[in-house]
Tab-separated table of C-alpha atoms in Angstrom:
chain	number	residue	atom	x	y	z
A	1138	MET	CA	67.481	28.718	22.033
A	1139	GLY	CA	65.520	26.255	24.133
A	1140	ALA	CA	62.504	28.002	21.605
A	1141	MET	CA	64.441	27.273	18.613
A	1142	SER	CA	64.595	23.516	19.441
A	1143	VAL	CA	60.916	22.842	19.723
A	1144	ARG	CA	59.881	24.695	16.819
A	1145	THR	CA	62.211	22.560	15.000
A	1146	GLU	CA	61.046	19.288	16.808
A	1147	SER	CA	57.437	20.365	15.650
A	1148	THR	CA	58.019	20.724	11.907
A	1149	VAL	CA	57.728	17.229	11.701
A	1150	PRO	CA	54.403	16.241	13.638
A	1151	HIS	CA	54.634	12.330	14.255
A	1152	ARG	CA	51.670	10.946	12.610
A	1153	ALA	CA	49.395	7.937	13.374
A	1154	GLY	CA	47.040	5.678	11.662
A	1155	PHE	CA	45.632	2.513	10.567
A	1156	ALA	CA	46.358	0.577	6.765
A	1157	CYS	CA	44.672	-2.057	5.592
A	1158	PHE	CA	46.137	-4.425	2.680
A	1159	VAL	CA	43.988	-5.479	0.192
A	1160	GLY	CA	44.272	-8.217	-2.749
A	1161	ARG	CA	43.228	-11.352	-3.917
A	1162	PRO	CA	44.680	-14.499	-1.938
A	1163	ASN	CA	48.276	-14.981	-2.812
A	1164	ALA	CA	48.934	-11.583	-3.671
A	1165	GLY	CA	51.597	-11.174	-1.255
A	1166	LYS	CA	49.684	-9.689	1.773
A	1167	SER	CA	50.569	-11.671	4.781
A	1168	THR	CA	54.788	-11.682	3.360
A	1169	LEU	CA	54.288	-7.835	3.162
A	1170	THR	CA	52.919	-7.224	6.651
A	1171	ASN	CA	55.634	-9.220	8.109
A	1172	ALA	CA	58.656	-7.942	5.888
A	1173	LEU	CA	57.237	-4.162	7.618
A	1174	VAL	CA	56.810	-5.002	10.692
A	1175	GLY	CA	59.849	-6.732	11.073
A	1176	THR	CA	60.754	-9.657	13.124
A	1177	LYS	CA	58.025	-8.397	15.504
A	1178	VAL	CA	55.018	-9.953	13.852
A	1179	ALA	CA	51.637	-8.958	15.898
A	1180	ILE	CA	49.237	-11.185	15.686
A	1181	THR	CA	46.584	-10.456	17.763
A	1182	SER	CA	43.901	-13.292	18.514
A	1183	ASN	CA	40.927	-11.668	16.844
A	1184	ARG	CA	38.339	-11.978	20.228
A	1185	PRO	CA	35.400	-11.958	19.521
A	1186	GLN	CA	34.054	-8.574	20.330
A	1187	THR	CA	37.028	-6.835	21.651
A	1188	THR	CA	37.882	-4.723	18.490
A	1189	ARG	CA	36.340	-4.617	15.608
A	1190	HIS	CA	39.505	-5.101	13.320
A	1191	THR	CA	41.943	-7.839	14.157
A	1192	VAL	CA	45.367	-5.941	14.486
A	1193	ARG	CA	48.106	-7.440	11.996
A	1194	GLY	CA	51.338	-5.685	13.084
A	1195	ILE	CA	52.268	-2.341	13.953
A	1196	VAL	CA	54.921	-0.173	12.387
A	1197	HIS	CA	56.889	1.451	15.024
A	1198	ARG	CA	59.101	4.314	14.282
A	1199	PRO	CA	59.963	8.025	15.368
A	1200	ASP	CA	57.931	9.732	13.287
A	1201	ALA	CA	55.124	7.597	12.842
A	1202	GLN	CA	53.503	4.476	14.090
A	1203	LEU	CA	51.675	2.362	11.330
A	1204	VAL	CA	48.906	0.299	12.794
A	1205	LEU	CA	48.148	-2.719	9.718
A	1206	VAL	CA	44.373	-4.432	10.008
A	1207	ASP	CA	43.316	-7.298	8.649
A	1208	THR	CA	40.465	-7.167	6.818
A	1209	PRO	CA	38.223	-10.567	5.999
A	1210	GLY	CA	38.616	-11.486	1.862
A	1211	LEU	CA	36.333	-9.504	-0.568
A	1212	HIS	CA	34.734	-12.169	-3.034
A	1213	LYS	CA	31.887	-12.263	-4.930
A	1214	PRO	CA	29.130	-13.324	-1.942
A	1215	ARG	CA	27.302	-16.372	-2.412
A	1216	THR	CA	25.542	-16.072	0.370
A	1217	LEU	CA	23.962	-13.879	2.643
A	1218	LEU	CA	27.159	-14.345	5.053
A	1219	GLY	CA	29.190	-13.566	2.351
A	1220	GLU	CA	27.480	-10.176	1.960
A	1221	ARG	CA	27.574	-9.420	5.577
A	1222	LEU	CA	31.490	-10.186	5.435
A	1223	ASN	CA	31.639	-8.139	2.540
A	1224	ASP	CA	30.123	-5.430	4.181
A	1225	VAL	CA	32.636	-5.306	7.023
A	1226	VAL	CA	35.281	-5.185	4.360
A	1227	ARG	CA	33.456	-2.265	3.363
A	1228	THR	CA	33.274	-0.428	6.877
A	1229	THR	CA	36.909	-1.344	7.229
A	1230	TRP	CA	37.665	0.683	4.118
A	1231	SER	CA	36.116	3.427	4.975
A	1232	GLU	CA	37.360	3.480	8.335
A	1233	VAL	CA	41.396	3.291	7.632
A	1234	ASP	CA	43.798	6.020	6.726
A	1235	VAL	CA	45.479	4.516	3.612
A	1236	ILE	CA	44.425	0.918	1.681
A	1237	GLY	CA	47.146	-1.057	-0.281
A	1238	PHE	CA	45.752	-2.545	-2.942
A	1239	CYS	CA	48.497	-5.824	-3.819
A	1240	LEU	CA	48.714	-6.920	-7.210
A	1241	PRO	CA	51.213	-9.714	-8.039
A	1242	ALA	CA	54.077	-8.714	-10.604
A	1243	ASP	CA	54.214	-12.206	-12.066
A	1244	GLN	CA	50.161	-12.340	-12.991
A	1245	LYS	CA	48.177	-10.488	-15.211
A	1246	ILE	CA	45.385	-8.222	-13.705
A	1247	GLY	CA	42.635	-10.709	-13.754
A	1248	PRO	CA	38.708	-10.862	-12.959
A	1249	GLY	CA	39.397	-11.011	-9.011
A	1250	ASP	CA	41.842	-7.969	-8.952
A	1251	ARG	CA	39.205	-6.000	-11.345
A	1252	TYR	CA	36.326	-7.088	-8.489
A	1253	ILE	CA	38.381	-5.701	-5.862
A	1254	ALA	CA	39.340	-2.532	-7.682
A	1255	GLY	CA	36.158	-1.639	-8.589
A	1256	GLU	CA	34.708	-2.298	-5.143
A	1257	LEU	CA	37.559	0.433	-4.448
A	1258	ALA	CA	36.598	2.784	-6.662
A	1259	ASP	CA	33.427	3.266	-4.400
A	1260	ILE	CA	35.227	4.459	-1.334
A	1261	LYS	CA	36.038	7.511	-2.428
A	1262	LYS	CA	37.720	9.551	0.658
A	1263	THR	CA	40.269	6.735	1.365
A	1264	PRO	CA	43.848	7.428	-0.268
A	1265	LYS	CA	44.950	3.879	-1.907
A	1266	VAL	CA	47.964	2.695	-2.798
A	1267	ALA	CA	48.839	0.439	-5.377
A	1268	ILE	CA	51.436	-2.252	-4.500
A	1269	VAL	CA	52.932	-4.321	-7.125
A	1270	THR	CA	54.101	-7.497	-4.910
A	1271	LYS	CA	56.489	-10.347	-5.860
A	1272	THR	CA	58.673	-7.795	-8.132
A	1273	ASP	CA	61.969	-10.299	-7.628
A	1274	LEU	CA	59.927	-13.321	-9.595
A	1275	VAL	CA	59.778	-10.883	-13.138
A	1276	ASP	CA	62.187	-9.273	-15.455
A	1277	SER	CA	61.790	-5.181	-15.501
A	1278	LYS	CA	59.968	-5.563	-19.019
A	1279	THR	CA	56.855	-7.651	-17.090
A	1280	LEU	CA	57.335	-5.295	-14.185
A	1281	ALA	CA	56.958	-1.951	-16.800
A	1282	ALA	CA	54.083	-3.934	-18.144
A	1283	GLN	CA	52.004	-4.258	-14.686
A	1284	LEU	CA	52.890	-1.182	-13.586
A	1285	LEU	CA	51.185	0.631	-16.784
A	1286	ALA	CA	48.382	-1.892	-16.596
A	1287	ILE	CA	48.139	-0.802	-12.957
A	1288	ASP	CA	47.570	2.591	-14.025
A	1289	GLN	CA	45.229	2.067	-17.115
A	1290	LEU	CA	43.128	0.364	-14.076
A	1291	GLY	CA	43.348	3.192	-12.194
A	1292	LYS	CA	42.056	5.626	-14.823
A	1293	GLU	CA	39.334	3.070	-16.038
A	1294	LEU	CA	37.848	2.884	-12.908
A	1295	GLY	CA	38.003	6.463	-11.673
A	1296	ILE	CA	40.969	5.600	-8.770
A	1297	GLU	CA	43.679	8.028	-8.374
A	1298	TRP	CA	46.382	5.989	-7.187
A	1299	ALA	CA	48.339	7.705	-4.317
A	1300	GLU	CA	51.443	6.260	-5.427
A	1301	ILE	CA	52.077	2.699	-7.781
A	1302	VAL	CA	54.802	1.287	-5.596
A	1303	PRO	CA	57.096	-1.973	-6.878
A	1304	VAL	CA	58.150	-4.035	-3.573
A	1305	SER	CA	59.675	-7.615	-3.478
A	1306	ALA	CA	58.931	-8.332	0.177
A	1307	ALA	CA	60.202	-11.776	0.055
A	1308	ALA	CA	63.743	-10.390	-0.326
A	1309	ALA	CA	63.167	-8.535	2.400
A	1310	GLU	CA	61.219	-11.093	4.779
A	1311	GLY	CA	64.415	-13.384	4.247
A	1312	ALA	CA	66.917	-10.606	4.389
A	1313	GLY	CA	69.984	-11.895	6.469
A	1314	GLN	CA	68.589	-15.333	7.019
A	1315	SER	CA	70.211	-17.299	3.836
A	1316	PRO	CA	73.360	-16.448	2.185
A	1317	SER	CA	71.951	-16.302	-1.117
A	1318	ASN	CA	70.149	-13.793	-0.448
A	1319	LYS	CA	72.443	-11.530	0.214
A	1320	GLY	CA	71.960	-9.064	-2.455
A	1321	GLY	CA	68.385	-9.776	-3.069
A	1322	GLY	CA	67.644	-9.243	0.704
A	1323	GLY	CA	68.885	-5.455	1.070
A	1324	ARG	CA	67.063	-4.538	-2.012
A	1325	GLY	CA	63.903	-5.843	-0.746
A	1326	ALA	CA	64.264	-4.299	2.477
A	1327	GLY	CA	65.054	-1.233	0.777
A	1328	GLN	CA	61.858	-1.276	-0.892
A	1329	VAL	CA	59.515	-2.563	1.882
A	1330	ALA	CA	60.960	0.987	3.916
A	1331	LEU	CA	60.358	2.825	1.328
A	1332	LEU	CA	56.711	1.826	0.861
A	1333	ALA	CA	56.416	2.449	4.809
A	1334	ASP	CA	58.019	6.337	3.902
A	1335	LEU	CA	54.990	6.410	0.989
A	1336	LEU	CA	52.144	5.442	3.347
A	1337	VAL	CA	52.982	7.679	6.716
A	1338	PRO	CA	52.359	10.668	4.688
A	1339	LEU	CA	49.004	9.670	4.385
A	1340	LEU	CA	48.498	9.270	7.615
A	1341	PRO	CA	46.821	11.841	9.750
A	1342	GLU	CA	48.710	13.658	12.074
A	1343	GLY	CA	48.789	12.581	15.912
A	1344	PRO	CA	49.879	10.588	19.174
A	1345	ALA	CA	51.191	6.801	18.777
A	1346	LEU	CA	47.885	4.783	19.322
A	1347	TYR	CA	49.752	1.949	20.811
A	1348	PRO	CA	52.391	2.052	23.083
A	1349	GLU	CA	55.683	0.826	21.902
A	1350	GLY	CA	55.908	-2.646	21.958
A	1351	ASP	CA	52.452	-3.163	22.222
A	1352	LEU	CA	50.406	-5.829	20.394
A	1353	THR	CA	53.897	-6.491	18.502
A	1354	ASP	CA	55.434	-9.244	20.846
A	1355	GLU	CA	52.580	-11.255	21.646
A	1356	PRO	CA	53.559	-14.901	23.196
A	1357	GLU	CA	54.707	-16.815	20.591
A	1358	GLN	CA	51.934	-19.384	21.747
A	1359	VAL	CA	49.384	-16.921	21.450
A	1360	MET	CA	50.668	-16.131	17.838
A	1361	VAL	CA	51.160	-20.073	17.000
A	1362	ALA	CA	47.356	-20.636	18.059
A	1363	GLU	CA	46.234	-18.049	15.954
A	1364	LEU	CA	47.974	-19.412	13.229
A	1365	ILE	CA	46.120	-22.676	13.521
A	1366	ARG	CA	42.832	-21.073	13.971
A	1367	GLU	CA	43.707	-19.150	10.767
A	1368	ALA	CA	43.839	-22.245	9.347
A	1369	ALA	CA	41.423	-23.802	10.476
A	1370	LEU	CA	38.827	-21.791	9.413
A	1371	GLU	CA	39.975	-21.182	5.931
A	1372	GLY	CA	37.296	-22.787	4.124
A	1373	VAL	CA	35.010	-23.488	6.916
A	1374	ARG	CA	34.356	-20.058	7.334
A	1375	ASP	CA	30.836	-19.878	5.993
A	1376	GLU	CA	30.118	-22.841	8.586
A	1377	LEU	CA	32.162	-22.036	11.772
A	1378	PRO	CA	32.977	-18.540	11.531
A	1379	HIS	CA	33.196	-18.140	15.076
A	1380	SER	CA	33.168	-21.342	16.643
A	1381	ILE	CA	36.896	-22.803	16.184
A	1382	ALA	CA	39.085	-21.718	19.515
A	1383	VAL	CA	42.978	-22.701	19.734
A	1384	VAL	CA	44.782	-23.087	22.976
A	1385	VAL	CA	48.571	-24.364	22.493
A	1386	GLU	CA	48.886	-27.061	25.518
A	1387	GLU	CA	52.857	-26.990	25.150
A	1388	MET	CA	55.732	-26.155	23.039
A	1389	LEU	CA	58.999	-28.028	23.471
A	1390	PRO	CA	62.316	-28.572	21.882
A	1391	ARG	CA	62.725	-32.148	20.942
A	1392	GLU	CA	65.372	-33.545	22.869
A	1393	ASP	CA	67.914	-35.548	21.955
A	1394	ARG	CA	68.636	-33.608	18.575
A	1395	PRO	CA	71.596	-32.571	17.380
A	1396	ALA	CA	72.467	-28.800	17.476
A	1397	ASP	CA	71.795	-27.867	13.819
A	1398	LYS	CA	68.810	-30.219	13.345
A	1399	PRO	CA	66.095	-28.679	16.152
A	1400	LEU	CA	62.638	-29.880	16.386
A	1401	LEU	CA	59.717	-27.939	18.417
A	1402	ASP	CA	57.108	-30.227	19.106
A	1403	ILE	CA	54.013	-27.851	19.496
A	1404	HIS	CA	50.539	-29.846	20.984
A	1405	ALA	CA	47.595	-28.147	20.485
A	1406	ASN	CA	44.067	-28.092	20.651
A	1407	VAL	CA	41.337	-26.961	18.229
A	1408	TYR	CA	37.938	-26.327	19.986
A	1409	ILE	CA	34.678	-26.098	18.728
A	1410	GLU	CA	31.015	-25.754	20.123
A	1411	ARG	CA	29.443	-28.277	19.170
A	1412	PRO	CA	29.475	-32.473	18.137
A	1413	SER	CA	28.604	-32.309	14.828
A	1414	GLN	CA	31.010	-29.572	14.006
A	1415	LYS	CA	33.562	-32.267	14.561
A	1416	GLY	CA	33.102	-33.796	11.343
A	1417	ILE	CA	33.569	-30.239	9.118
A	1418	ILE	CA	37.228	-29.636	10.895
A	1419	ILE	CA	38.342	-33.453	11.064
A	1420	GLY	CA	36.573	-33.590	7.218
A	1421	PRO	CA	36.296	-36.925	5.375
A	1422	LYS	CA	38.988	-39.216	6.570
A	1423	GLY	CA	40.766	-36.505	8.151
A	1424	LYS	CA	42.148	-34.964	5.603
A	1425	ARG	CA	40.809	-31.057	6.454
A	1426	LEU	CA	42.743	-31.695	9.613
A	1427	LYS	CA	45.577	-32.993	7.956
A	1428	GLU	CA	45.624	-30.011	5.493
A	1429	VAL	CA	45.349	-27.248	8.448
A	1430	GLY	CA	48.078	-29.011	10.444
A	1431	THR	CA	50.502	-28.942	6.975
A	1432	LYS	CA	49.389	-25.195	6.385
A	1433	SER	CA	49.363	-23.741	9.715
A	1434	ARG	CA	52.863	-25.283	10.305
A	1435	LYS	CA	54.688	-23.919	7.331
A	1436	HIS	CA	53.601	-20.723	8.787
A	1437	ILE	CA	54.631	-21.547	12.137
A	1438	GLU	CA	58.213	-22.671	10.988
A	1439	ALA	CA	58.106	-19.419	9.523
A	1440	LEU	CA	57.292	-17.251	12.013
A	1441	LEU	CA	59.860	-19.268	14.643
A	1442	GLY	CA	62.031	-20.152	12.282
A	1443	THR	CA	62.436	-23.500	13.302
A	1444	PRO	CA	61.326	-27.373	12.128
A	1445	VAL	CA	57.777	-28.089	13.753
A	1446	PHE	CA	56.478	-31.395	14.714
A	1447	LEU	CA	52.259	-29.932	14.931
A	1448	ASP	CA	49.870	-32.314	17.290
A	1449	LEU	CA	46.636	-31.328	16.407
A	1450	HIS	CA	43.330	-32.699	18.263
A	1451	VAL	CA	39.827	-31.617	17.917
A	1452	LYS	CA	37.921	-31.185	21.158
A	1453	VAL	CA	34.108	-30.051	22.032
A	1454	ALA	CA	33.797	-27.314	25.026
A	1455	LYS	CA	29.976	-27.453	24.603
A	1456	ASP	CA	28.934	-23.670	23.940
A	1457	TRP	CA	32.199	-22.059	24.976
A	1458	GLN	CA	31.599	-19.012	23.322
A	1459	ARG	CA	28.810	-18.553	26.173
A	1460	ASP	CA	30.312	-19.680	28.930
A	1461	PRO	CA	32.240	-17.264	30.839
A	1462	LYS	CA	34.350	-20.435	32.435
A	1463	GLN	CA	35.091	-21.551	29.031
A	1464	LEU	CA	36.154	-18.268	27.567
A	1465	ARG	CA	38.789	-17.909	30.544
A	1466	LYS	CA	40.651	-21.269	29.894
A	1467	LEU	CA	40.568	-20.512	26.059
A	1468	GLY	CA	42.187	-17.414	26.849
A	1469	PHE	CA	39.542	-14.887	25.730
C-alpha cells in the first residue's frame, strides 16, 4: 500500500521556475502580477547587487511555485544606458522559464508591441505565452479580433505562442471588494487561475525555490518604500538609475477619524547621493515630486486598501551607495 501511495504522488511532479511579464507601459502587467499573487503582493526592494532580478511576487501552489521577476521596460534605445538596459532585458528573457507577453484587449497592436514581439522572436528557447489583458473593457467581437491579430503577429515573426490567453485581472483583483463587482470578480479570478494553470506546465520540475511565505509578506513599510522608489525613478531612470533610496519613517492612522473614513499618514524620505540630484527629483516648482506623490499614493492605497496622506521629503545622503553606515540606515 505504501509503495502505491508514493507512486501516485510522484505522478504529479512539483514544478518551480521563473516567469516574467513583458509588454508596453499600461499593458496591465502589474495588475496581472497582483491578481496572480493574490493579496500577498511581494515587492522586494531591489537592493543593488543582491539579486540580478527583482522578484515581483511568488505564486505558491501545492504542485508548483511560480516566481514572477521584473525586467526593466524594453524600449528603442536612445542612449548607451538604454542599450545596456535592453541587454539586461534580453538576458533576463533568456534566463526565465516562461515569458508572458501582455497585450491590452482594448488597443490595436501598435509599433511598441511589434518592437517587443520582434525582440521576443530572437529568444528562441524560452516558451512564450500571449496574454490578452483588460478583456473586461471590450465586447466579444473585439476580443476575437485581437486574438486573431496576435496569432497572426506570431506567424509573421515566427513566434510559436505556447498559449494565447484572455484575462481580466482587474475583475480578479477587485474580487469581493465591492458589491458591484460580484459577477465580474469571480470571472476574472477564474481567468487568472487558468493563466496560472497554463504557466505551470511550462516550468521545469523541481522543489520550491523559496520557502512558503518567503518574500510574500514583506513588511508593509518596505513595500510602500518600494512603490515610492518606483514612482520616483519613473522618468529619471537614465539620470539617476540607482542613486535613489526611500525610507518610510512612520505610518500612523490619523486620529479622530470616523471608523468608516480612516486615513493613514505616511512620512517618507527620498534619499539621493548628491545635492545636484535634488532638483531632478523635485522638478521645476516641485512638479516632479508632486507627481511622484500622486502616483505612488494611488498604488499604496490599492496595496493597503485604505486612503493615505503621503508626506514626502527629499534628503541628501552623501554617496550612500559606498557608505556602509548609510546603507544600513537605508535598509540595505
